Amino acid sequence: MTSAKKTRASAQLALDIKLNEDATLDNFCPLPSFKEVLAVIEGEGDFAHQYLWLHGSSCSGRSHLLQGACERVTGRAQFLPISELISYSAHDVLDDLSSLELIAMDDIHLVASNPDWEEAVFNTFNAAHSSGCRIIFSANQPASAIDFNLSDLRSRLSWGISYHLPCLDDSDKAKVLSFRASRLGLDLSHDVANYIVHRADRNLSNLIELLDLLDTASLKNNRSLTIPFVKEILDW
């Protein structure tokens, strides 16, 4: 649920990590199926947990949620997209993060069978546990299903509360589009949102990019987002 066109630099790590400026919790459509996990990520009251494991497909919004959690504690959090960092020294990436308020490791399943990374994640988890730093992990499956070689790491990663993030169906994607349009100050009706979802590539990131394009065209032409206008702009 993010747009790759807008980024902001992370201040925590010397590596070139960027957070998507659209990937905030306020910008995450509060569908009923995400109500509880959003409350847990906010970490308030009865929903305060030091460790959280989110698993689902790449279209489930898990990267958005991790970045949104970090945005809420700006300057005291670190987002770690493992897919971009796995080629670096694990020690260099994870060194001395436990003084932060939040560490968010995205695609943590990618460290499985990598001894240096597994050990570094294990040590980081222990340091965070001692300091009270929260950790949110995201993966493509539950922790118990990932073949980590380090048994102690498998045990640690099973400590937290775990949530499965469902892949959105077409109806949910239309709701997300309408929600995101409202955040842009646009009126996107249910019928027009459904039309876009059923005609376009159903990948949510691509749908959001189309919405950005339609937003620009709507402002330029002073036109509402009707089906005829969408057909005209997208050449459908």
PDB file of C-alpha atoms in Angstrom, residues 9 16 42 44 56 97 110 138 229 232 236:
ATOM      1  CA  ALA A   9      15.661   9.271   3.995  1.00  0.00           C
ATOM      2  CA  ASP A  16      20.934   4.019   1.872  1.00  0.00           C
ATOM      3  CA  GLU A  42       0.108   1.343  17.890  1.00  0.00           C
ATOM      4  CA  GLU A  44      -1.268   1.187  23.428  1.00  0.00           C
ATOM      5  CA  GLY A  56       1.424 -12.657   4.655  1.00  0.00           C
ATOM      6  CA  LEU A  97      20.191  -0.782  17.616  1.00  0.00           C
ATOM      7  CA  LEU A 110      15.427 -14.075   4.016  1.00  0.00           C
ATOM      8  CA  SER A 138       7.461  -9.329   8.854  1.00  0.00           C
ATOM      9  CA  PHE A 229     -12.825  10.451 -17.453  1.00  0.00           C
ATOM     10  CA  GLU A 232     -10.049   8.799 -21.301  1.00  0.00           C
ATOM     11  CA  TRP A 236      -9.251   2.203 -21.799  1.00  0.00           C
TER      12      TRP A 236
END
